[in-house]
Amino acid sequence: MAERVEQRLEDRVPELEQLERVGLFTRKEIRAVLRKASALEYKIQRRALRKEDFINYIQYEVNLLELIKKRRARIGYSFKKDEIEHSILHRVHSLFNRATGKWKDDIQLWLSHVAFCKQWNAKHQLSKVFSTMLAIHSNKPALWIMAAKWEMETRLSSESARHLFLRALRFHPECPKLYQEYFRMELMHAEKQRKEKKEFEQAKMDLGELNYSEEILNGEMARIVYRDASQKIKGVEFQLAVLSIAKLFDFTQDLQKEILESLQTRYAEEPLTWDYMARRELELGSLQPTEHTTKQKKVSEMAQREERCCAVFDEAVRAVPTEDMWKRYITFCLERYKRKTNSEELKQKRLERTLSVFSKAHESSLLPEALYKQWLQLLLDSNLSEKAMEVAEAATRHFSQSVETWQMRLQVLIQLKRDDVTQCFEEAIKHVKSKGTLPLWTLWVEWSEDTNSKEDTEALYQRSLHATMPAESVTMKEMYLDWAYRNGGYKKVKRLFTSLCENRPFSLDFFKKMIQIEKEQESCKMLNLREYYERALREFGSTNTDLWLDYIKEELSHPKGKPENCGSIHWRAMKMLQGDLVEDFVSKYTLLQTGHL
């Protein structure tokens, strides 16, 4: 191994001598480079190779290249690159080749090599990297696309890019992304040839043997790719993706027309097709010249375009009466309504249209549950409170077992300060199953705290403890405890705490809240704190280290605390805690003893 390392270090000597001779590095720096290189070489010559060692070596060499580049710029010296940089570049490529040969499955390693080649413009080497990488990772379409793009955009070789795409499609015959990028490449090739031909004609040069095929210039190759893809890949999304690519090129009108016809013929029942066709009306209007037009005329034109969009959507909901179709129609209307405009007339028209579409979707019983909330918010923002009440009531009839829908209706009633809030709460609790009713109970007691008497609120809290599921009653206990302290003081909350402790389950916050309340009292009794900590430890002592530590801190810091109890608390914690928590407790207890916690 030593001989190999010595040989590699000797191979560095010519480049290091040149670095010193031309004044880029000093003698001291050269020695430092040799020492570092020697250490790195020994690491990659061991029997048990580690990926990190190769990465560190490569990173060191890349940093060295960057430093040389900066030094050259500083002193204005640009000669001897073959003897210096090329030698380092060759070594980095060699390191990458060894690493990727050893860890073939590491994609990030391959991509790092690709990025390095691009950064240092090593085109020949990059071709080899792509070739080897694709032979090993032929199952990854993204790598094929990356290689083909490089061939097309950097090497300007559409033939090589086409060859790569065709090879990729043999491995992935139904990959939409591959077809989209292949389609884009063929259009780029056609555009490039059109520009070349135009420049030759403008210069009045003889084209000679150059033959520009009219079919290729008009994007026929892309049309062939599209037709082939359409037979293999189904779905509106692919058609729209290809159409959006075709629209980037100004010579594809016929191709766009063909894709649109295919879309309307094959996917006439798809909501996404109708959505696209409707929104297209906005674009068609914007293509017309708008010079020398007044603001009023612009507003009028925009209103007309939106009317045309809605006409298509109206036809769509008749042809495809589904929730998804109505949702897309409403989404479009809301988008237009939220757009800023200085025209109050246009804004009002958009609002009326949106509310009308909401109503029609609701009448068809095809309005999704999630959209009722947006409808209600829109009505409330527009000060249409009576209509909002009707909609909220209709929503709960339609989705009578949905907690979110009832919550939404109740929030509207509370916001409007209606008298029938309690009645509505009762109705909601009757319809919804007990599991998951926690949001309704929390909303009810919060409303009751602000509106009803203390007696009514307490009765409601008591009722909620029995009505909710055990796991949900935990939250209600915490809220009840907090309310009792705010409204009845310390004595009331202490009685309530004792009462609530008779029924499990509890949460840690329930006990912590009571401990905090005790600490807030002028005559904070250690006896009471011990009781609360002991109760909490019975429930959570096996899973919570901080609780034990807090108990120990309390004994140490409280005027009536007994520091001699800390030993027994520590012993109990060691017995009760489970698994890794024991080690965690010991380390924290040590920090506490040394005053670092």
XYZ file of C-alpha atoms in Angstrom:
597
model
C 0.000 0.000 0.000
C 2.827 2.385 0.917
C 4.411 1.950 -2.521
C 1.143 2.879 -4.252
C 0.753 5.968 -2.067
C 4.362 7.034 -2.725
C 3.845 6.568 -6.472
C 0.713 8.742 -6.439
C 2.475 11.455 -4.448
C 5.389 11.390 -6.911
C 2.873 11.829 -9.757
C 1.844 15.110 -8.068
C 5.378 16.540 -8.020
C 5.376 18.129 -11.536
C 2.145 20.072 -10.926
C 3.298 21.184 -7.448
C 6.641 22.344 -8.853
C 4.811 24.369 -11.494
C 2.536 25.921 -8.817
C 5.581 27.053 -6.870
C 7.578 28.163 -9.928
C 4.823 30.432 -11.327
C 4.168 31.920 -7.883
C 0.676 30.572 -7.236
C 1.718 28.685 -4.073
C 4.634 29.109 -1.619
C 7.057 26.313 -0.578
C 5.298 26.077 2.780
C 1.882 25.659 1.115
C 3.250 22.974 -1.222
C 4.434 20.970 1.801
C 1.022 21.350 3.443
C -0.678 20.084 0.251
C 1.651 17.047 0.175
C 0.966 16.206 3.828
C -2.815 16.446 3.342
C -2.684 14.468 0.069
C -0.603 11.742 1.750
C -3.161 11.370 4.572
C -6.051 11.236 2.099
C -4.284 8.726 -0.166
C -3.639 6.332 2.723
C -7.354 6.394 3.599
C -8.471 5.348 0.102
C -5.841 2.605 -0.201
C -7.102 0.617 2.776
C -8.822 -2.747 2.412
C -12.029 -1.569 4.129
C -12.933 1.392 1.939
C -15.315 4.088 3.169
C -17.385 6.335 0.917
C -16.762 9.349 3.175
C -12.984 9.090 2.560
C -13.474 9.366 -1.216
C -15.914 12.271 -0.794
C -13.462 14.105 1.494
C -10.587 13.553 -0.978
C -12.695 14.807 -3.910
C -13.834 17.830 -1.912
C -10.233 18.668 -1.030
C -9.175 18.514 -4.684
C -12.154 20.653 -5.759
C -11.274 23.250 -3.095
C -7.673 23.208 -4.365
C -8.906 23.885 -7.917
C -11.043 26.790 -6.702
C -8.083 28.254 -4.785
C -5.828 28.018 -7.855
C -8.557 29.743 -9.916
C -8.723 32.646 -7.424
C -4.925 32.948 -7.214
C -4.682 33.063 -11.027
C -7.296 35.837 -11.153
C -5.468 37.799 -8.452
C -2.029 37.772 -10.103
C -3.367 37.711 -13.683
C -1.524 34.496 -14.688
C -3.345 32.177 -17.125
C -0.624 29.842 -18.470
C 0.464 26.244 -17.640
C -3.144 25.014 -17.253
C -2.335 21.682 -18.899
C 0.398 20.959 -16.346
C -1.594 22.142 -13.303
C -5.414 22.075 -13.553
C -5.711 19.250 -16.080
C -3.621 17.007 -13.857
C -5.921 17.699 -10.857
C -9.061 17.283 -12.986
C -7.801 13.905 -14.205
C -7.243 12.818 -10.597
C -10.756 13.924 -9.516
C -12.335 11.993 -12.408
C -10.299 8.958 -11.410
C -11.510 9.255 -7.793
C -15.128 9.615 -8.924
C -14.760 6.563 -11.203
C -13.404 4.447 -8.331
C -16.157 5.638 -5.977
C -19.027 5.075 -8.426
C -17.539 1.695 -9.369
C -17.566 0.665 -5.704
C -20.931 2.238 -4.731
C -22.899 1.880 -7.953
C -26.329 2.389 -6.332
C -25.518 5.800 -4.857
C -27.290 8.178 -7.243
C -26.038 11.247 -5.393
C -22.430 10.199 -6.099
C -23.167 9.905 -9.821
C -24.928 13.280 -9.852
C -21.970 14.879 -8.045
C -19.695 13.621 -10.818
C -22.092 15.014 -13.439
C -22.156 18.408 -11.664
C -18.341 18.447 -11.470
C -18.021 17.707 -15.203
C -20.470 20.506 -16.032
C -18.678 22.976 -13.749
C -15.276 22.338 -15.355
C -16.649 21.905 -18.890
C -15.422 18.313 -19.227
C -17.783 17.412 -22.086
C -15.960 14.278 -23.248
C -15.770 12.919 -19.710
C -19.421 13.773 -19.037
C -20.519 11.729 -22.054
C -18.721 8.721 -20.560
C -20.290 9.340 -17.123
C -23.809 9.502 -18.576
C -23.185 6.354 -20.632
C -21.977 4.341 -17.610
C -24.634 5.735 -15.287
C -27.517 4.938 -17.661
C -26.227 1.403 -18.183
C -26.499 0.841 -14.410
C -29.539 3.031 -13.622
C -31.662 2.518 -16.714
C -34.745 2.244 -14.456
C -34.720 5.985 -13.632
C -36.420 8.149 -16.309
C -35.142 11.400 -14.749
C -31.532 10.406 -15.540
C -32.379 9.714 -19.189
C -34.056 13.125 -19.429
C -31.039 14.825 -17.851
C -28.654 13.177 -20.313
C -30.834 13.976 -23.349
C -31.240 17.627 -22.274
C -27.481 17.968 -21.942
C -26.971 16.538 -25.423
C -29.595 18.893 -26.852
C -28.843 22.117 -24.982
C -25.101 21.934 -24.335
C -23.682 19.782 -27.113
C -26.376 21.016 -29.538
C -26.828 17.478 -30.830
C -30.487 16.791 -31.424
C -29.587 13.455 -33.034
C -27.887 12.211 -29.840
C -30.754 13.520 -27.711
C -33.301 11.744 -29.922
C -31.287 8.524 -29.711
C -31.265 8.734 -25.901
C -35.012 9.383 -25.714
C -35.733 6.406 -27.971
C -33.520 4.178 -25.822
C -35.247 5.456 -22.679
C -38.701 4.713 -24.117
C -37.670 1.093 -24.680
C -37.132 0.828 -20.915
C -40.111 3.045 -19.957
C -42.740 2.773 -22.736
C -45.495 4.336 -20.588
C -43.644 7.161 -18.824
C -45.536 10.464 -19.411
C -42.595 12.673 -18.420
C -40.291 11.016 -20.962
C -42.788 11.568 -23.765
C -43.331 15.191 -22.724
C -39.607 15.962 -22.779
C -39.113 14.073 -26.070
C -42.004 16.083 -27.539
C -40.404 19.320 -26.287
C -37.020 18.306 -27.748
C -38.469 17.706 -31.209
C -40.175 21.117 -31.162
C -36.920 22.765 -30.034
C -35.115 21.032 -32.890
C -37.728 22.291 -35.372
C -37.474 25.839 -33.972
C -33.663 25.728 -34.203
C -33.841 24.655 -37.867
C -36.403 27.353 -38.666
C -34.098 30.009 -37.197
C -31.100 28.673 -39.133
C -33.026 28.686 -42.389
C -34.319 32.216 -41.768
C -30.801 33.516 -41.071
C -29.449 31.902 -44.235
C -32.268 33.424 -46.286
C -31.752 36.871 -44.757
C -28.042 36.682 -45.547
C -28.966 35.500 -49.089
C -26.565 32.599 -48.763
C -26.719 29.531 -50.943
C -28.059 26.653 -48.881
C -26.124 24.229 -51.078
C -26.483 20.699 -49.812
C -28.320 21.820 -46.659
C -31.794 20.376 -46.887
C -34.452 21.754 -44.519
C -37.432 19.415 -44.633
C -40.755 21.273 -44.507
C -42.253 18.488 -42.409
C -39.566 18.815 -39.720
C -39.818 22.622 -39.844
C -43.566 22.367 -39.171
C -43.080 20.028 -36.186
C -44.125 16.759 -37.817
C -41.629 14.786 -35.711
C -43.285 16.160 -32.571
C -46.697 15.214 -34.001
C -45.484 11.613 -34.468
C -44.225 11.548 -30.858
C -47.568 12.902 -29.626
C -49.641 10.365 -31.585
C -47.506 7.476 -30.376
C -47.733 8.695 -26.773
C -51.522 9.184 -26.967
C -51.995 5.512 -27.801
C -49.980 4.389 -24.777
C -50.726 7.047 -22.151
C -54.305 7.730 -21.131
C -55.535 10.689 -19.132
C -56.357 14.372 -19.504
C -53.305 15.489 -17.522
C -50.907 14.190 -20.172
C -52.855 15.822 -23.008
C -52.871 19.180 -21.206
C -49.152 18.913 -20.386
C -48.316 18.302 -24.055
C -50.621 21.130 -25.124
C -48.923 23.568 -22.725
C -45.544 22.631 -24.261
C -46.857 23.098 -27.816
C -48.172 26.574 -26.911
C -44.609 27.708 -26.181
C -43.809 27.534 -29.902
C -45.388 29.904 -32.426
C -45.460 27.457 -35.356
C -47.590 24.745 -33.713
C -51.132 26.041 -34.359
C -52.131 22.926 -36.326
C -50.606 20.649 -33.704
C -52.405 22.488 -30.901
C -55.667 22.150 -32.820
C -55.140 18.387 -33.157
C -54.409 17.991 -29.427
C -57.499 20.048 -28.536
C -59.726 17.974 -30.820
C -58.334 14.773 -29.302
C -58.943 16.167 -25.827
C -62.566 17.061 -26.563
C -63.293 13.792 -28.378
C -61.626 11.292 -26.033
C -62.113 13.019 -22.689
C -65.434 14.820 -23.044
C -66.665 13.348 -19.727
C -63.657 14.549 -17.719
C -64.166 17.653 -15.503
C -60.538 18.682 -16.112
C -61.217 18.896 -19.879
C -64.171 21.227 -19.348
C -62.191 23.254 -16.816
C -59.437 23.809 -19.374
C -61.867 24.644 -22.198
C -63.670 27.192 -19.997
C -60.492 28.909 -18.766
C -59.229 28.987 -22.338
C -61.883 31.605 -23.094
C -59.974 34.074 -20.890
C -56.773 33.511 -22.883
C -58.525 33.768 -26.251
C -59.835 37.181 -25.311
C -56.430 38.390 -24.115
C -54.839 37.607 -27.478
C -56.705 40.474 -29.112
C -54.811 43.803 -29.302
C -55.657 46.138 -26.402
C -53.941 49.357 -27.470
C -55.783 52.693 -27.110
C -58.583 51.195 -25.023
C -60.220 52.995 -22.120
C -60.472 51.512 -18.628
C -64.214 51.148 -19.069
C -63.718 49.189 -22.288
C -61.140 46.924 -20.609
C -63.571 46.198 -17.787
C -66.304 45.477 -20.319
C -64.044 43.109 -22.279
C -63.028 41.282 -19.085
C -66.686 40.900 -18.097
C -67.483 39.461 -21.535
C -64.587 36.980 -21.320
C -65.724 35.821 -17.880
C -69.273 35.440 -19.196
C -67.961 33.210 -21.996
C -66.040 31.120 -19.429
C -69.168 30.714 -17.322
C -71.208 29.745 -20.386
C -68.763 26.864 -20.956
C -68.926 25.913 -17.273
C -72.744 25.984 -17.389
C -72.649 23.583 -20.302
C -70.097 21.468 -18.400
C -72.254 20.987 -15.278
C -75.132 19.936 -17.519
C -72.968 17.448 -19.433
C -70.979 16.174 -16.404
C -73.134 16.735 -13.274
C -70.599 15.679 -10.613
C -69.204 17.150 -7.390
C -65.794 17.582 -8.998
C -67.257 19.566 -11.898
C -69.164 21.930 -9.602
C -66.081 22.292 -7.425
C -64.018 23.416 -10.438
C -66.746 25.882 -11.474
C -66.906 27.359 -7.960
C -63.113 27.497 -7.681
C -62.978 29.481 -10.915
C -65.660 31.909 -9.683
C -63.876 32.415 -6.347
C -60.552 33.033 -8.124
C -62.139 35.736 -10.293
C -63.932 37.289 -7.297
C -60.678 37.534 -5.303
C -58.864 39.296 -8.153
C -58.333 42.973 -7.500
C -60.301 45.421 -9.608
C -61.123 49.114 -9.345
C -64.505 48.564 -10.965
C -67.220 48.149 -8.340
C -69.613 47.014 -11.075
C -67.323 44.140 -12.102
C -66.707 43.171 -8.479
C -70.459 43.087 -7.761
C -71.086 41.038 -10.902
C -68.425 38.525 -9.812
C -69.948 38.264 -6.339
C -73.471 37.683 -7.689
C -72.182 35.064 -10.135
C -70.258 33.221 -7.390
C -73.219 33.166 -5.004
C -75.488 32.002 -7.826
C -73.156 29.088 -8.681
C -72.985 28.096 -5.003
C -76.803 28.041 -4.868
C -77.129 25.974 -8.054
C -74.582 23.420 -6.809
C -76.434 23.178 -3.502
C -79.811 22.749 -5.233
C -78.288 19.918 -7.285
C -77.079 18.295 -4.011
C -73.593 18.246 -5.501
C -71.857 20.868 -3.386
C -68.911 19.281 -1.491
C -68.927 19.677 2.286
C -65.676 21.675 2.335
C -67.149 24.375 0.061
C -70.063 25.178 2.384
C -67.615 26.921 4.712
C -66.375 29.173 1.875
C -69.960 29.913 0.863
C -70.869 30.906 4.417
C -67.802 33.109 4.781
C -68.642 34.855 1.517
C -72.212 35.480 2.665
C -71.079 36.842 6.034
C -68.480 39.105 4.397
C -71.246 40.414 2.130
C -73.537 41.080 5.148
C -76.088 38.522 3.976
C -76.640 37.055 7.447
C -80.142 35.660 6.854
C -78.989 33.780 3.785
C -75.955 32.559 5.752
C -78.317 31.114 8.378
C -80.323 29.283 5.714
C -77.165 27.858 4.130
C -75.751 26.735 7.492
C -79.011 24.962 8.341
C -79.141 23.308 4.917
C -75.537 22.139 5.290
C -76.302 20.400 8.598
C -79.332 18.715 7.047
C -77.176 17.445 4.195
C -74.210 16.393 6.383
C -76.021 15.707 9.654
C -73.242 13.527 11.130
C -70.367 15.887 10.337
C -68.877 17.605 13.400
C -67.179 20.251 11.186
C -70.492 21.211 9.538
C -72.305 21.593 12.874
C -69.359 23.554 14.254
C -69.565 25.849 11.232
C -73.297 26.435 11.745
C -72.828 27.104 15.451
C -70.032 29.594 14.812
C -72.367 31.478 12.459
C -75.116 31.557 15.102
C -72.667 32.762 17.774
C -71.233 35.405 15.449
C -74.730 36.690 14.672
C -75.692 36.502 18.404
C -78.826 34.473 17.741
C -81.134 33.261 20.517
C -81.346 29.626 19.378
C -77.673 28.739 19.988
C -78.436 26.352 22.886
C -81.164 24.639 20.859
C -78.747 24.175 17.969
C -76.068 22.725 20.285
C -78.596 20.214 21.601
C -79.565 19.271 18.056
C -75.903 18.857 17.064
C -75.093 16.580 20.027
C -78.181 14.474 19.212
C -77.148 13.938 15.568
C -73.407 13.434 15.945
C -71.982 10.253 17.451
C -70.275 10.695 20.816
C -66.820 9.953 19.345
C -65.328 13.129 17.911
C -67.746 15.574 19.568
C -64.970 17.322 21.550
C -64.874 20.401 19.227
C -68.632 20.889 19.795
C -68.345 20.644 23.585
C -65.354 23.016 23.777
C -67.199 25.528 21.583
C -70.341 25.155 23.718
C -68.626 25.703 27.085
C -66.557 28.629 25.723
C -69.779 30.262 24.493
C -71.521 29.494 27.772
C -68.693 31.087 29.801
C -69.295 34.385 27.961
C -73.095 34.188 27.850
C -74.699 32.028 30.562
C -74.638 32.053 34.367
C -71.918 30.255 36.346
C -74.437 27.596 37.436
C -75.442 26.832 33.826
C -71.813 26.696 32.706
C -70.860 24.340 35.533
C -73.791 22.078 34.713
C -72.612 22.046 31.103
C -69.069 21.105 32.146
C -70.425 18.269 34.290
C -72.555 17.055 31.401
C -69.643 17.202 28.943
C -67.538 14.889 31.161
C -70.148 12.142 30.819
C -71.056 12.810 27.179
C -67.565 12.729 25.671
C -65.395 9.674 25.109
C -62.891 8.991 27.946
C -59.902 10.141 25.868
C -61.716 13.392 24.954
C -62.940 14.042 28.501
C -59.294 14.724 29.458
C -59.420 18.083 27.625
C -62.741 18.956 29.239
C -61.256 18.262 32.716
C -58.394 20.693 32.021
C -60.858 23.382 30.814
C -63.179 22.751 33.777
C -60.297 23.090 36.247
C -59.143 26.339 34.668
C -62.698 27.780 34.624
C -63.316 26.798 38.261
C -60.158 28.604 39.392
C -61.032 31.754 37.408
C -64.615 31.870 38.662
C -64.579 30.196 42.086
C -61.099 30.634 43.487
C -58.712 28.259 45.178
C -61.131 26.422 47.478
C -63.521 25.610 44.662
C -60.771 24.356 42.339
C -59.278 22.169 45.090
C -62.652 20.512 45.731
C -63.177 20.040 42.005
C -59.692 18.548 41.567
C -60.357 15.973 44.283
C -63.694 15.134 42.667
C -62.279 14.810 39.138
C -59.447 12.564 40.355
C -62.013 9.823 41.020
C -62.491 9.148 37.292
C -59.715 8.268 34.882
C -58.191 9.065 32.381
C -56.081 12.156 33.138
C -53.533 14.200 31.273
C -50.186 15.388 32.599
C -51.305 18.990 31.995
C -54.280 18.389 34.332
C -51.902 17.756 37.253
C -49.422 20.445 36.179
C -52.249 22.997 36.103
C -53.200 22.122 39.691
C -49.550 22.288 40.820
C -49.248 25.726 39.188
C -52.447 26.912 40.889
C -51.055 25.790 44.281
C -47.786 27.637 43.655
C -49.699 30.854 42.892
C -51.191 30.882 46.429
C -49.619 33.095 49.094
C -49.544 30.207 51.557
C -48.339 27.506 49.158
C -48.450 24.265 51.137
C -45.786 21.620 50.471
C -48.193 18.981 51.766
C -50.619 19.767 48.922
C -47.843 19.861 46.325
C -46.668 16.415 47.457
C -50.225 15.101 47.061
C -50.488 16.459 43.497
C -47.062 15.143 42.510
C -47.817 11.709 43.991
C -51.123 11.554 42.095
C -49.374 12.568 38.863
C -46.570 10.022 39.379
C -49.095 7.222 39.843
C -50.357 7.968 36.336
C -47.212 9.113 34.479
C -44.263 8.111 36.672
C -43.172 5.264 34.396
C -42.968 7.408 31.241
C -41.953 10.931 32.307
C -38.521 11.801 33.713
C -39.204 15.548 34.062
C -42.020 14.921 36.540
C -39.623 13.174 38.953
C -37.044 15.939 38.547
C -39.658 18.652 39.178
C -40.717 16.828 42.360
C -37.077 16.703 43.555
C -36.588 20.407 42.716
C -39.727 21.245 44.701
C -38.421 19.431 47.794
C -35.110 21.269 47.463
C -36.474 24.772 46.810
C -39.710 25.005 48.848
C -39.364 26.596 52.335
C -41.236 23.618 53.847
C -39.586 21.048 51.553
C -37.554 18.101 52.893
C -34.272 17.640 50.971
C -33.813 14.314 52.763
C -36.784 12.985 50.736
C -34.825 13.388 47.471
C -32.978 10.108 47.951
C -36.177 8.071 48.249
C -37.754 9.922 45.272
C -34.611 9.118 43.225
C -34.784 5.452 44.249
C -38.475 5.222 43.326
C -37.817 6.878 39.940
C -35.071 4.348 39.137
C -37.495 1.516 39.931
C -40.481 2.939 38.082
C -39.054 4.431 34.847
C -38.900 2.171 31.799
C -36.120 1.407 29.297
C -33.868 4.252 28.137
C -35.706 6.712 30.383
C -33.615 5.498 33.352
C -30.397 6.623 31.654
C -32.024 9.924 30.671
C -33.126 10.484 34.277
C -29.658 9.698 35.692
C -27.944 12.190 33.353
C -30.475 14.947 34.142
C -30.270 14.237 37.899
C -26.475 14.546 37.721
C -26.840 17.933 35.985
C -29.291 18.990 38.697
C -26.845 18.040 41.467
C -24.028 20.002 39.804
C -26.233 23.070 39.353
C -26.449 22.871 35.540
C -30.185 22.161 35.312
